[in-house]
Amino acid sequence: MEARELIARRAAKELRDGQVVNLGIGIPTAVANYLPEGVELILQSENGALMFGPTPRLGAQDPDFANAGGQPITLLPGAAVFDLAASFGIIRGGFVDATILGGLEVDQEGNIANWARPIAPGKYTPGMGGAMDLLAGARRVIVTLQHSSKTGSKVLKKCTLPITGAGVVDLIVTEKAVFEVSPAGMVLIEIVDGVTVDDIRAITEADFTVSDQLCAYQV
Amino acid sequence: MDLDAAMEKIHDGATIMLGGFLGVGSPLRAIDKLAERGVKDLTIISIVNAHPAGNFDMEILYRHKQVKKLITSHSGTCQIALDQWAAGETEIEYFPMGTMVEKMRAAGSGLGGVLTATGLGTLVEEGKRKLTIEGKEYLLELPLKAEFAFIKGYRGDRFGNIQYRGVSANSNPVMATAADYTVAEVNEIVEVGVITPECVGTPGIFVQAVVQGNTFEEHQRAYTDQWVRAKLLK
C-alpha cells in the first residue's frame, strides 16, 4: 500500500461516530474515505459548513457550495452553513472533537510546523490559514506525515521551521509508526510489519520511549 | 448605484477588503472593475488569496501589479503573489484566519481588540502584548478596518439588505461591518420586502451601495467553467 493511503487508513481509526472533525488538506482529506464501518462524522469545513458530503458530479455543482480548498462540495441532510465568525467560534470554542492535519515537521514536545516554508529572508509560504486556530481549539490533534523527507527525519527533537502550534500534538501517524505525545514525552505505540524498534530509532531524530503495549500498526 | 459610480471613489493607495474564500463568494465583477480602473498601491485585505486553479478572482490584481500589500491568512494558492513578494515588489502580512476574522469583527463592533490563545508560542506573537486572564495566557489582537469593502451576496435591495446563499457568506458579513464604505455586489437586485427579514444576512445599515454583479446564470457558468478547467468535478 502506498504510504499516503496507509497513513490515511490508520488515522481514520482514531475517529469515533458522531464526532465533529476538521480535516486538513492532503493526506487528512483522504481520511474520510477510510472511516470504519458505523462511523459517521460531522465534518466541519472552516469556510463555513458542518456536515458536508461528497464532490458533486458534473451538472450537480452549485456555484455557492465549496470547501476550504475552493473545491465544489455537496451538503448532507442535517447540514448547517454559517459565516467565518461562527466557523472559528466553533473551532476556538472547543466544539471540534478532533482535527487531522498534515505536517512539514513535528517534534517530541508536541510542536508542529506546517505553515511556513521560507521563500526569501523573513518571508514564508503558504501562511497558516485556519491551522493555528484549529491547533489552539480542537480537543485532539492528530498529525499525519511521511516519516522522512529527502533530507531526513520529519519527527524531530525540535522543529527547525517556524511552528504552527506549541505543545499541541496528541498523536503522530506516519507510514512506519504511531506515536502518542504528552507533556511526559513521545511514546511509540505501533510499528508496521517487518520493522523493528531499532529501525524506527534509526529513522527518527526525536527521543521516544516504547509502550509496553507496543503493537502492530492498525489498518 | 452602478458599479462604475461606486468605483469612482477608489483611489491609489486605498485599503480595500475583498469578501470571498478562494474565489467562492467573491465580488468577481468588482475585482475585474478594479483591475480595469488600474488603481495602484492598494492594500488588499482578503481572508485567503485567489482560487488555486488560477485565472480567477483576485489574481488579476497581481497580474496588473496593483497590490502594494496583502493582509491575509494564506497566500499559497497564488504563485504570482508569492513571486512578487519574494522579489520585494509587494508585502504580505499573515494573521491566523480566526484571528483575522475577529480583528475585523472588533473593528466593526466597537471593540478595542480581542484576546485569543491562537498563535501563542509562534511567530504570530512577535511584537504583541500578552495578557494573563484567570491564569490563561492570551495575545491581544487589535481591530482591523478598511476604507472600502467589496462584498458579494446573492440578492440585495435598495436598503442594502443582503441575502447570502449556500456556503458563500464566509468573510462577507464581517467585512461589511469593518469598512467605512461597503459595496455589495449581488446576482439579483430585488424590491424591498422580497428578502424576508430572517433571510437578511447583512442588514442594510452596513451597506452603502448595492450593485448588479453577474446574473445568477452568469454566476453558475463562471464557477462551472473554473471547476471544469481545474478538473474538480467528477
XYZ file of N, CA and C in Angstrom, chain B residues 19-159:
423
model
N -14.361 40.428 0.024
C -15.016 39.249 0.568
C -14.723 38.033 -0.296
N -15.083 36.849 0.242
C -14.879 35.622 -0.531
C -13.831 34.737 0.099
N -13.793 33.499 -0.397
C -12.891 32.492 0.151
C -12.413 31.662 -1.027
N -11.179 31.887 -1.463
C -10.632 31.236 -2.666
C -11.568 31.421 -3.861
N -12.130 32.599 -3.964
C -12.964 32.911 -5.127
C -14.435 32.623 -4.930
N -14.775 31.810 -3.951
C -16.180 31.480 -3.714
C -16.785 32.559 -2.817
N -17.907 33.131 -3.272
C -18.471 34.271 -2.554
C -17.635 35.526 -2.758
N -16.921 35.593 -3.865
C -16.074 36.756 -4.159
C -16.790 37.715 -5.114
N -16.547 39.012 -4.946
C -17.157 40.004 -5.840
C -16.404 40.057 -7.173
N -16.687 39.121 -8.048
C -15.885 38.941 -9.274
C -15.934 40.164 -10.186
N -17.118 40.744 -10.329
C -17.244 41.916 -11.221
C -16.482 43.109 -10.659
N -16.585 43.294 -9.348
C -15.898 44.434 -8.728
C -14.382 44.280 -8.864
N -13.896 43.071 -8.702
C -12.450 42.839 -8.828
C -11.996 43.145 -10.258
N -12.758 42.667 -11.233
C -12.397 42.959 -12.636
C -12.427 44.466 -12.900
N -13.390 45.143 -12.274
C -13.504 46.589 -12.463
C -12.331 47.326 -11.794
N -11.888 46.822 -10.652
C -10.696 47.397 -10.001
C -9.483 47.268 -10.915
N -9.376 46.112 -11.557
C -8.252 45.867 -12.473
C -8.340 46.810 -13.667
N -9.549 46.964 -14.203
C -9.771 47.814 -15.373
C -9.482 49.284 -15.035
N -9.881 49.679 -13.838
C -9.677 51.071 -13.403
C -8.197 51.374 -13.170
N -7.449 50.334 -12.831
C -5.987 50.497 -12.770
C -5.465 51.224 -11.549
N -6.272 51.354 -10.484
C -5.761 51.998 -9.268
C -4.572 51.198 -8.722
N -3.593 51.934 -8.179
C -2.325 51.300 -7.781
C -2.126 51.349 -6.273
N -1.076 50.655 -5.843
C -0.618 50.708 -4.436
C -1.720 50.357 -3.452
N -2.526 49.387 -3.806
C -3.660 49.015 -2.956
C -3.188 48.148 -1.792
N -3.808 48.355 -0.636
C -3.686 47.394 0.446
C -4.955 46.547 0.399
N -4.775 45.268 0.109
C -5.914 44.364 -0.022
C -6.007 43.513 1.245
N -7.198 43.432 1.792
C -7.455 42.589 2.954
C -8.387 41.474 2.484
N -7.873 40.262 2.454
C -8.660 39.128 1.950
C -8.321 37.914 2.803
N -9.306 37.171 3.202
C -9.076 36.116 4.191
C -8.093 35.058 3.674
N -8.152 34.776 2.368
C -7.156 33.926 1.717
C -6.852 34.562 0.364
N -6.032 33.926 -0.457
C -5.713 34.505 -1.765
C -6.626 33.899 -2.839
N -6.182 33.911 -4.095
C -7.041 33.546 -5.224
C -7.296 32.038 -5.297
N -8.294 31.649 -6.087
C -8.595 30.230 -6.294
C -7.358 29.503 -6.812
N -7.090 28.298 -6.251
C -5.820 27.620 -6.587
C -5.646 27.274 -8.070
N -6.728 27.158 -8.820
C -6.572 26.832 -10.241
C -6.183 28.056 -11.066
N -6.166 29.232 -10.449
C -5.663 30.431 -11.118
C -6.631 31.039 -12.116
N -6.214 32.200 -12.656
C -7.006 32.926 -13.638
C -8.429 33.183 -13.142
N -8.550 33.525 -11.868
C -9.864 33.715 -11.265
C -9.742 34.730 -10.142
N -10.805 35.337 -9.803
C -10.952 36.332 -8.728
C -9.742 37.277 -8.607
N -9.113 37.377 -7.432
C -8.170 38.479 -7.193
C -6.796 38.321 -7.838
N -6.533 37.202 -8.495
C -5.218 37.026 -9.137
C -4.906 38.164 -10.111
N -5.934 38.660 -10.784
C -5.730 39.702 -11.808
C -5.103 40.973 -11.207
N -5.369 41.244 -9.929
C -4.797 42.442 -9.301
C -3.280 42.309 -9.183
N -2.798 41.076 -9.045
C -1.348 40.841 -9.054
C -0.794 40.912 -10.465
N -1.545 40.354 -11.417
C -1.056 40.416 -12.803
C -0.895 41.871 -13.239
N -1.784 42.734 -12.746
C -1.703 44.159 -13.099
C -0.831 44.954 -12.124
N -0.174 44.259 -11.206
C 0.748 44.894 -10.238
C 0.094 46.036 -9.463
N -1.105 45.788 -8.970
C -1.842 46.834 -8.250
C -1.751 46.691 -6.730
N -1.156 45.568 -6.269
C -1.194 45.286 -4.834
C 0.115 45.705 -4.170
N 0.022 46.686 -3.272
C 1.201 47.082 -2.505
C 1.375 46.144 -1.314
N 0.244 45.802 -0.695
C 0.299 44.943 0.478
C -0.955 44.088 0.550
N -0.769 42.847 0.971
C -1.899 41.951 1.209
C -1.910 41.570 2.681
N -3.060 41.685 3.304
C -3.245 41.184 4.664
C -4.151 39.970 4.551
N -3.670 38.801 4.989
C -4.372 37.547 4.718
C -3.963 36.483 5.736
N -4.589 35.308 5.628
C -4.150 34.179 6.454
C -3.367 33.159 5.628
N -3.469 33.250 4.304
C -2.900 32.198 3.447
C -2.731 32.743 2.039
N -1.557 32.496 1.470
C -1.315 33.031 0.131
C -0.746 31.980 -0.814
N -0.730 30.726 -0.358
C -0.077 29.670 -1.133
C -0.776 29.301 -2.427
N -2.001 29.795 -2.619
C -2.740 29.433 -3.830
C -2.446 30.367 -4.991
N -1.643 31.404 -4.761
C -1.434 32.418 -5.806
C 0.063 32.624 -6.031
N 0.606 31.876 -6.992
C 2.053 31.880 -7.215
C 2.570 33.264 -7.590
N 1.801 33.994 -8.366
C 2.281 35.308 -8.823
C 2.431 36.266 -7.631
N 1.554 36.104 -6.635
C 1.669 36.920 -5.417
C 2.964 36.572 -4.684
N 3.257 35.278 -4.607
C 4.474 34.847 -3.914
C 5.722 35.313 -4.653
N 5.670 35.245 -5.986
C 6.821 35.689 -6.792
C 7.085 37.177 -6.570
N 6.011 37.980 -6.581
C 6.176 39.426 -6.388
C 6.662 39.737 -4.973
N 6.224 38.918 -4.034
C 6.644 39.109 -2.634
C 8.122 38.756 -2.475
N 8.508 37.606 -3.044
C 9.910 37.177 -2.943
C 10.835 38.205 -3.583
N 10.324 38.863 -4.639
C 11.125 39.865 -5.365
C 11.089 41.236 -4.682
N 10.344 41.334 -3.581
C 10.285 42.612 -2.856
C 9.363 43.642 -3.479
N 8.509 43.220 -4.422
C 7.625 44.183 -5.105
C 6.319 44.420 -4.353
N 6.011 43.516 -3.417
C 4.748 43.620 -2.696
C 4.967 43.042 -1.300
N 4.078 43.380 -0.364
C 4.200 42.860 1.002
C 3.056 41.894 1.300
N 3.309 40.980 2.213
C 2.233 40.134 2.733
C 2.340 40.126 4.250
N 1.222 40.337 4.921
C 1.168 40.199 6.380
C 0.161 39.108 6.716
N 0.622 38.108 7.459
C -0.259 36.983 7.790
C -0.846 37.126 9.191
N -2.100 36.772 9.315
C -2.732 36.533 10.613
C -3.434 35.184 10.550
N -3.531 34.463 11.666
C -4.352 33.248 11.658
C -5.780 33.598 11.230
N -6.406 32.694 10.508
C -7.696 33.026 9.903
C -8.739 33.476 10.932
N -8.855 32.712 12.008
C -9.853 33.069 13.018
C -9.525 34.385 13.705
N -8.236 34.638 13.880
C -7.801 35.902 14.477
C -8.137 37.065 13.553
N -7.901 36.876 12.270
C -8.176 37.943 11.300
C -9.663 38.277 11.274
N -10.491 37.240 11.337
C -11.942 37.460 11.373
C -12.308 38.281 12.601
N -11.755 37.914 13.745
C -12.097 38.624 14.981
C -11.550 40.050 14.998
N -10.410 40.275 14.349
C -9.877 41.642 14.244
C -10.856 42.520 13.466
N -11.411 41.972 12.397
C -12.381 42.735 11.601
C -13.689 42.891 12.369
N -14.072 41.844 13.088
C -15.299 41.917 13.874
C -15.160 42.986 14.959
N -13.971 43.050 15.559
C -13.717 44.067 16.583
C -13.862 45.470 15.982
N -13.276 45.653 14.789
C -13.343 46.973 14.147
C -14.792 47.373 13.883
N -15.603 46.398 13.491
C -16.981 46.699 13.105
C -17.935 46.750 14.266
N -17.531 46.273 15.436
C -18.494 46.168 16.520
C -18.031 46.887 17.783
N -17.163 47.870 17.582
C -16.848 48.772 18.678
C -15.991 48.185 19.791
N -15.175 47.195 19.441
C -14.284 46.607 20.450
C -12.864 47.132 20.258
N -12.156 47.267 21.351
C -10.784 47.772 21.285
C -9.759 46.727 20.908
N -10.213 45.497 20.775
C -9.318 44.399 20.413
C -9.913 43.097 20.898
N -9.225 42.011 20.649
C -9.690 40.709 21.127
C -8.517 39.959 21.751
N -8.840 39.071 22.659
C -7.836 38.219 23.297
C -8.015 36.807 22.767
N -6.942 36.227 22.266
C -7.015 34.864 21.733
C -5.745 34.098 22.070
N -5.901 32.815 22.294
C -4.738 31.957 22.532
C -4.105 31.501 21.221
N -4.816 31.727 20.113
C -4.291 31.312 18.809
C -2.982 32.034 18.509
N -1.969 31.269 18.150
C -0.688 31.857 17.768
C 0.324 31.966 18.893
N -0.087 31.630 20.114
C 0.866 31.657 21.234
C 2.031 30.712 20.941
N 3.221 31.165 21.230
C 4.396 30.323 21.028
C 4.868 30.258 19.588
N 4.251 31.065 18.704
C 4.642 31.066 17.285
C 5.112 32.468 16.893
N 5.527 32.617 15.626
C 5.950 33.937 15.129
C 4.833 34.971 15.246
N 3.582 34.505 15.282
C 2.438 35.417 15.340
C 2.468 36.294 16.596
N 3.079 35.809 17.664
C 3.053 36.594 18.907
C 4.079 37.724 18.924
N 4.975 37.758 17.917
C 6.030 38.782 17.920
C 5.446 40.193 17.926
N 5.913 40.993 18.888
C 5.500 42.394 18.949
C 4.115 42.622 19.528
N 3.473 41.551 20.001
C 2.120 41.722 20.542
C 2.115 41.608 22.052
N 1.169 42.338 22.674
C 1.035 42.235 24.130
C 0.416 40.906 24.506
N 0.913 40.333 25.607
C 0.313 39.113 26.150
C -0.368 39.472 27.462
N -1.557 38.969 27.659
C -2.270 39.205 28.908
C -2.646 37.866 29.528
N -2.560 37.806 30.843
C -2.977 36.596 31.543
C -4.314 36.881 32.225
N -5.328 36.124 31.837
C -6.684 36.307 32.356
C -7.079 35.009 33.056
N -7.368 35.082 34.331
C -7.739 33.899 35.114
C -6.778 32.744 34.866
N -5.486 33.084 34.859
C -4.455 32.065 34.774
C -4.127 31.576 33.375
N -4.858 32.055 32.369
C -4.567 31.627 30.989
C -3.987 32.778 30.195
N -3.016 32.434 29.342
C -2.331 33.455 28.566
C -3.031 33.690 27.215
N -3.094 34.948 26.819
C -3.713 35.311 25.536
C -2.870 36.373 24.833
N -3.029 36.437 23.515
C -2.456 37.543 22.738
C -3.528 38.611 22.560
N -3.109 39.864 22.630
C -4.022 40.963 22.322
C -3.914 41.262 20.827
N -5.014 41.114 20.134
C -5.057 41.413 18.697
C -5.940 42.640 18.488
N -5.432 43.595 17.705
C -6.109 44.889 17.560
C -7.080 44.894 16.375
N -8.018 45.826 16.375
C -9.010 45.881 15.291
C -8.367 46.105 13.921
N -9.021 45.568 12.907
C -8.567 45.711 11.518
C -9.717 46.292 10.704
N -9.512 47.522 10.210
C -10.575 48.136 9.414
C -10.063 48.543 8.049
N -10.986 48.986 7.189
C -10.606 49.389 5.844
C -11.445 50.578 5.411
N -10.959 51.289 4.384
C -11.774 52.368 3.813
C -12.947 51.787 3.037
N -12.673 50.722 2.307
C -13.690 50.142 1.425
C -13.795 48.633 1.636
N -14.999 48.116 1.455
C -15.174 46.661 1.357
C -16.023 46.377 0.125
N -15.585 45.406 -0.644
C -16.428 44.864 -1.713
C -16.862 43.480 -1.262
N -18.161 43.324 -1.059
C -18.668 42.029 -0.642
C -19.559 41.462 -1.748
N -19.903 40.196 -1.609
C -20.723 39.527 -2.628
C -21.899 38.821 -1.952
N -23.098 39.164 -2.394
C -24.296 38.492 -1.899
C -25.063 37.860 -3.045
N -26.095 37.135 -2.678
C -26.968 36.517 -3.691
C -27.975 37.555 -4.180
N -28.731 38.122 -3.217
C -29.717 39.147 -3.580
C -29.531 40.355 -2.663
N -29.900 41.520 -3.173
C -29.834 42.728 -2.355
C -30.985 43.648 -2.714
N -31.356 44.548 -1.785
C -32.410 45.518 -2.099
C -31.886 46.935 -1.884
N -32.731 47.947 -2.170
C -32.204 49.321 -2.143
C -31.929 49.809 -0.727
N -32.389 49.105 0.292
C -31.988 49.432 1.654
C -30.585 48.879 1.955
